PDB file of C-alpha atoms in Angstrom:
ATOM      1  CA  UNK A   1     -87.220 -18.825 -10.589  1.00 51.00           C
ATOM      2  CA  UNK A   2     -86.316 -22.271  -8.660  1.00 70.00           C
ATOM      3  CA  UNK A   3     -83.171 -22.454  -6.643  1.00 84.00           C
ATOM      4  CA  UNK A   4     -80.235 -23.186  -8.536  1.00 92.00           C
ATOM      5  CA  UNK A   5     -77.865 -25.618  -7.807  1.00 95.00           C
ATOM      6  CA  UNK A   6     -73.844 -24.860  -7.385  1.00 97.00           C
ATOM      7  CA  UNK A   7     -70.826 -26.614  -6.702  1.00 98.00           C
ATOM      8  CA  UNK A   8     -67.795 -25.479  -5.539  1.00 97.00           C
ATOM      9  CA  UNK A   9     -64.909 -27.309  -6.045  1.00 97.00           C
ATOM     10  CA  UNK A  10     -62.302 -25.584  -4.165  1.00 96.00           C
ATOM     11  CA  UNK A  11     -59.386 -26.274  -1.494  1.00 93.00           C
ATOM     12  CA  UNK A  12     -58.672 -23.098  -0.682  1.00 92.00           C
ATOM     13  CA  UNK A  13     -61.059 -22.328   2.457  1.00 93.00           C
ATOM     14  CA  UNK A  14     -60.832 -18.634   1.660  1.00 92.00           C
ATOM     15  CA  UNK A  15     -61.539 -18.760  -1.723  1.00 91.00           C
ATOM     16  CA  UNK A  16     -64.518 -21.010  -1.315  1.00 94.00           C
ATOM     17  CA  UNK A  17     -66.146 -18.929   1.262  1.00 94.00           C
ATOM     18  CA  UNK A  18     -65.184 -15.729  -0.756  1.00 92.00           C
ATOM     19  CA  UNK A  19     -67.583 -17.805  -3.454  1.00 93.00           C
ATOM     20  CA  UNK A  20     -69.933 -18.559  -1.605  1.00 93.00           C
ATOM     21  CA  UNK A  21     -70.620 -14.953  -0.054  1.00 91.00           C
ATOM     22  CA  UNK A  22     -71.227 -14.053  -3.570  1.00 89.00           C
ATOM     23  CA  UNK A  23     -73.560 -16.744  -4.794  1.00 90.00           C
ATOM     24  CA  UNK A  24     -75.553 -17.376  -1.460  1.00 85.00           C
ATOM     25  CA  UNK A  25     -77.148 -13.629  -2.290  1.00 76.00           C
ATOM     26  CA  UNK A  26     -78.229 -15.435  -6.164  1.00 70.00           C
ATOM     27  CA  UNK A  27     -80.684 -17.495  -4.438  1.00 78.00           C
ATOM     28  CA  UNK A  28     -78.720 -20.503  -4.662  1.00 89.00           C
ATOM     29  CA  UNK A  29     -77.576 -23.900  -2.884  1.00 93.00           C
ATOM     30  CA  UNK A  30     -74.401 -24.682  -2.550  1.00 95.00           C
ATOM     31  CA  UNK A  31     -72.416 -27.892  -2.244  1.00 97.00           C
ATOM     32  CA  UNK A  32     -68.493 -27.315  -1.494  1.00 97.00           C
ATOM     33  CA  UNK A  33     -66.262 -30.156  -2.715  1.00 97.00           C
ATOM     34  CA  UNK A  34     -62.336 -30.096  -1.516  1.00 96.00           C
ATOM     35  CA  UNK A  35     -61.286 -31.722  -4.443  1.00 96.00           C
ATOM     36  CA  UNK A  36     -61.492 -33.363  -7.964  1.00 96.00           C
ATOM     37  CA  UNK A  37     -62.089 -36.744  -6.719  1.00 97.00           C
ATOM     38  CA  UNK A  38     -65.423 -35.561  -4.548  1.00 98.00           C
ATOM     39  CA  UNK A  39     -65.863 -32.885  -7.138  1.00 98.00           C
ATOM     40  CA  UNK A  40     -66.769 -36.286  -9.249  1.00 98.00           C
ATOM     41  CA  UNK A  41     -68.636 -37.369  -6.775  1.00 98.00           C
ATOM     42  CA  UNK A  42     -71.319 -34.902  -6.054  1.00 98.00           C
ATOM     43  CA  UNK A  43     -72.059 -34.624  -9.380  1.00 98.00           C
ATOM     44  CA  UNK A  44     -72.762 -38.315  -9.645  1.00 97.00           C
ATOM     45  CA  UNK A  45     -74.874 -38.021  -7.090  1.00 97.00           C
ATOM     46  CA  UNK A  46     -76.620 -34.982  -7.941  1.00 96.00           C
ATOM     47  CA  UNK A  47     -78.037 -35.218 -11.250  1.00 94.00           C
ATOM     48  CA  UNK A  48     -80.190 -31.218 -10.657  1.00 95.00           C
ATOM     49  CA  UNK A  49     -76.494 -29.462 -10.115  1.00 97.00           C
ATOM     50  CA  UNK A  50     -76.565 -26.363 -12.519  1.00 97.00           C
ATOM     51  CA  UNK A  51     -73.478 -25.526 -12.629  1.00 97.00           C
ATOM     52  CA  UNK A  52     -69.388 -25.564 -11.387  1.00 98.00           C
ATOM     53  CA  UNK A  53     -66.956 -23.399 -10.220  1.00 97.00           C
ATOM     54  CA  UNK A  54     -63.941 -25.663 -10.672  1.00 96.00           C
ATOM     55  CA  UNK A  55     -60.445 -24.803  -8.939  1.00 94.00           C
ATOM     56  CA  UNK A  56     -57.695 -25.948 -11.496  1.00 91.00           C
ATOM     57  CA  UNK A  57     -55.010 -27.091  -8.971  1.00 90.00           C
ATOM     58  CA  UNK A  58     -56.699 -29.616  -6.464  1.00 90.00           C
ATOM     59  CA  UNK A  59     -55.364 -32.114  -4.205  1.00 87.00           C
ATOM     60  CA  UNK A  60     -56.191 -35.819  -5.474  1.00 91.00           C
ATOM     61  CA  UNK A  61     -57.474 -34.939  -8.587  1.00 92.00           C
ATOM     62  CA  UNK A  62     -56.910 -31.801 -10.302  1.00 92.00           C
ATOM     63  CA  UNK A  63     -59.166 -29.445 -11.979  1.00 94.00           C
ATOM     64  CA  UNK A  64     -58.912 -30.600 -15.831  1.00 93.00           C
ATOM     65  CA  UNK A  65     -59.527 -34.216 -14.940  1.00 95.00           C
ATOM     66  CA  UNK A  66     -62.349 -33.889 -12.474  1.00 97.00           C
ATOM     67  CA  UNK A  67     -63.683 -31.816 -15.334  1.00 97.00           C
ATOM     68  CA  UNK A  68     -63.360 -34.401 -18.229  1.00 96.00           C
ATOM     69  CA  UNK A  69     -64.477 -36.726 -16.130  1.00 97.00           C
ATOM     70  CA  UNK A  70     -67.577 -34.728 -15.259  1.00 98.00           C
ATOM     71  CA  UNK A  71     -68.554 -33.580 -18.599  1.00 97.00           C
ATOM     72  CA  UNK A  72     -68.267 -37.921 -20.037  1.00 97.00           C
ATOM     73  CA  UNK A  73     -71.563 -37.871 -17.955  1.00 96.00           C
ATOM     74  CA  UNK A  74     -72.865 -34.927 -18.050  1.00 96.00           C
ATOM     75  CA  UNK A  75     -71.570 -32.645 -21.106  1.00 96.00           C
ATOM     76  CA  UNK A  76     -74.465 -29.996 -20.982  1.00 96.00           C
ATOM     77  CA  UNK A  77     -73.495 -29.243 -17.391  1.00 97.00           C
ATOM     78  CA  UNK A  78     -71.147 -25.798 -17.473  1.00 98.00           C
ATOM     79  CA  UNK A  79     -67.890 -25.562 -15.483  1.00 98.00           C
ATOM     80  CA  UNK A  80     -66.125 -22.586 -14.856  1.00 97.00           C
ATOM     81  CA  UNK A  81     -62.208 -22.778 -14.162  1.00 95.00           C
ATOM     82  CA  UNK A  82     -61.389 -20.792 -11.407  1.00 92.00           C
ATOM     83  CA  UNK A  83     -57.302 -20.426 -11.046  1.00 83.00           C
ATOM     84  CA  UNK A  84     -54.654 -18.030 -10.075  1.00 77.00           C
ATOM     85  CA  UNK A  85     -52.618 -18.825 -12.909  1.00 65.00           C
ATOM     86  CA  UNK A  86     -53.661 -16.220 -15.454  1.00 63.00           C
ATOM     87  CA  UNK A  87     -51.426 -16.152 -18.570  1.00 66.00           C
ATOM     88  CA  UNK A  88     -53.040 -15.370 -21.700  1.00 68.00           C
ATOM     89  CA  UNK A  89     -51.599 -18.713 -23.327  1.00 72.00           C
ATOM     90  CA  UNK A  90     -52.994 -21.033 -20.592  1.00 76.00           C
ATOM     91  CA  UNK A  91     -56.540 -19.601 -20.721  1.00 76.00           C
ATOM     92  CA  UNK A  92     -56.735 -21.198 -24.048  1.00 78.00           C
ATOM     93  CA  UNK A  93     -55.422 -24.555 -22.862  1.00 80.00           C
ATOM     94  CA  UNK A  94     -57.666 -24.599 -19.794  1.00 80.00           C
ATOM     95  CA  UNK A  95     -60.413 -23.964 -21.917  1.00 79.00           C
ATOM     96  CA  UNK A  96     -59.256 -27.121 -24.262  1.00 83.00           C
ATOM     97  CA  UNK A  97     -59.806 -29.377 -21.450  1.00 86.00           C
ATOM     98  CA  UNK A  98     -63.707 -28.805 -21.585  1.00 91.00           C
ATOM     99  CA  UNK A  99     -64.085 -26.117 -19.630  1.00 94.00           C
ATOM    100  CA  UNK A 100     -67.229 -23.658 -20.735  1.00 94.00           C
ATOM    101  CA  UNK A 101     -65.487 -20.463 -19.217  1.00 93.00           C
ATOM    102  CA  UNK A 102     -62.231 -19.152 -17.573  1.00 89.00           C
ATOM    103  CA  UNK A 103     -62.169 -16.975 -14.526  1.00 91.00           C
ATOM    104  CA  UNK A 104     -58.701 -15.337 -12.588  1.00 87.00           C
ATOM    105  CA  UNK A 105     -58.482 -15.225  -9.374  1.00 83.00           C
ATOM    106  CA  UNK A 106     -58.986 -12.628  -7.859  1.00 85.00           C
ATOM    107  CA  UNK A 107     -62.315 -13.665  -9.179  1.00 88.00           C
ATOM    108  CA  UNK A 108     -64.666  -9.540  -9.308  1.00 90.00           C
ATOM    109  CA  UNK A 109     -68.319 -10.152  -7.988  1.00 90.00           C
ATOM    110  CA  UNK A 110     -69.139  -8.743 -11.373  1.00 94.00           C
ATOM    111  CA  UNK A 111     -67.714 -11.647 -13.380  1.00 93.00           C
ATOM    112  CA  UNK A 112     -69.454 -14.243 -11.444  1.00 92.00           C
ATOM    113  CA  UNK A 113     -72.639 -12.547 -12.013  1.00 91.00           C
ATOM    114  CA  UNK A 114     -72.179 -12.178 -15.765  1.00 95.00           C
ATOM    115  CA  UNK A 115     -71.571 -16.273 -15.740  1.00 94.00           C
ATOM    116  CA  UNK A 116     -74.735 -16.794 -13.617  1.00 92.00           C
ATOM    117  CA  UNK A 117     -76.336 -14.489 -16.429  1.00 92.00           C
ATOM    118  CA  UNK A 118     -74.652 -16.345 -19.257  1.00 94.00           C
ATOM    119  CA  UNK A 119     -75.230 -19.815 -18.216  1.00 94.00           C
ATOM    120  CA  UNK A 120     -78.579 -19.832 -15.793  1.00 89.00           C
ATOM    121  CA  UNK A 121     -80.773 -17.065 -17.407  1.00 73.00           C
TER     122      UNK A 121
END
């Protein structure tokens, strides 16, 4: 299998590198973007990304626009909200915005690998 391509858009330094412990054992590369705007951005500029991890609440840009504006050029491409705000009634609204799956932080190394499953394999 090629390398796949990630992106994490995250401000939280923790949480990214908590992300990126995880996925760096996958076999992957992994470009780190601090917030919607550059979140944008890199996947502008990077037309082989696989998939997102996308942090709802962002500085410049949050999560659900980044991600609409994302998927208006590329709508195959899946994004995965990542938040700490975990009520059953905004999983469904986060996943309105365009999102392809939900996950709460404290995100469980086991969830991340059944999205790489679901949406690389």
């Amino acid at each position: 299998m090629e390398k796949v391509k990630i992106l994490i858009a995250e401000d939280n330094r923790i949480s990214y590198e908590y992300l990126r412990e995880i996925l760096k054992n996958e076999g992957t590369d992994i470009l780190l973007a601090k917030n919607g705007t550059e979140a944008v951005k890199i996947c502008e500029e990077n037309t082989d990304l696989d998939l997102v991890f996308m942090d709802i609440k962002m500085p410049e840009m949050d999560g659900g626009e980044a991600t609409r504006k994302i998927k208006s050029m590329r709508p195959e491409l899946p994004i995965i909200a990542q938040t700490a705000y975990a009520l059953n009634d905004e999983r469904e609204a986060i996943l309105k915005k365009g999102f392809d799956a939900y996950l709460a932080k404290p995100i469980q190394r086991k969830e991340i690998q059944a999205i790489l499953d679901k949406f690389l394999h």
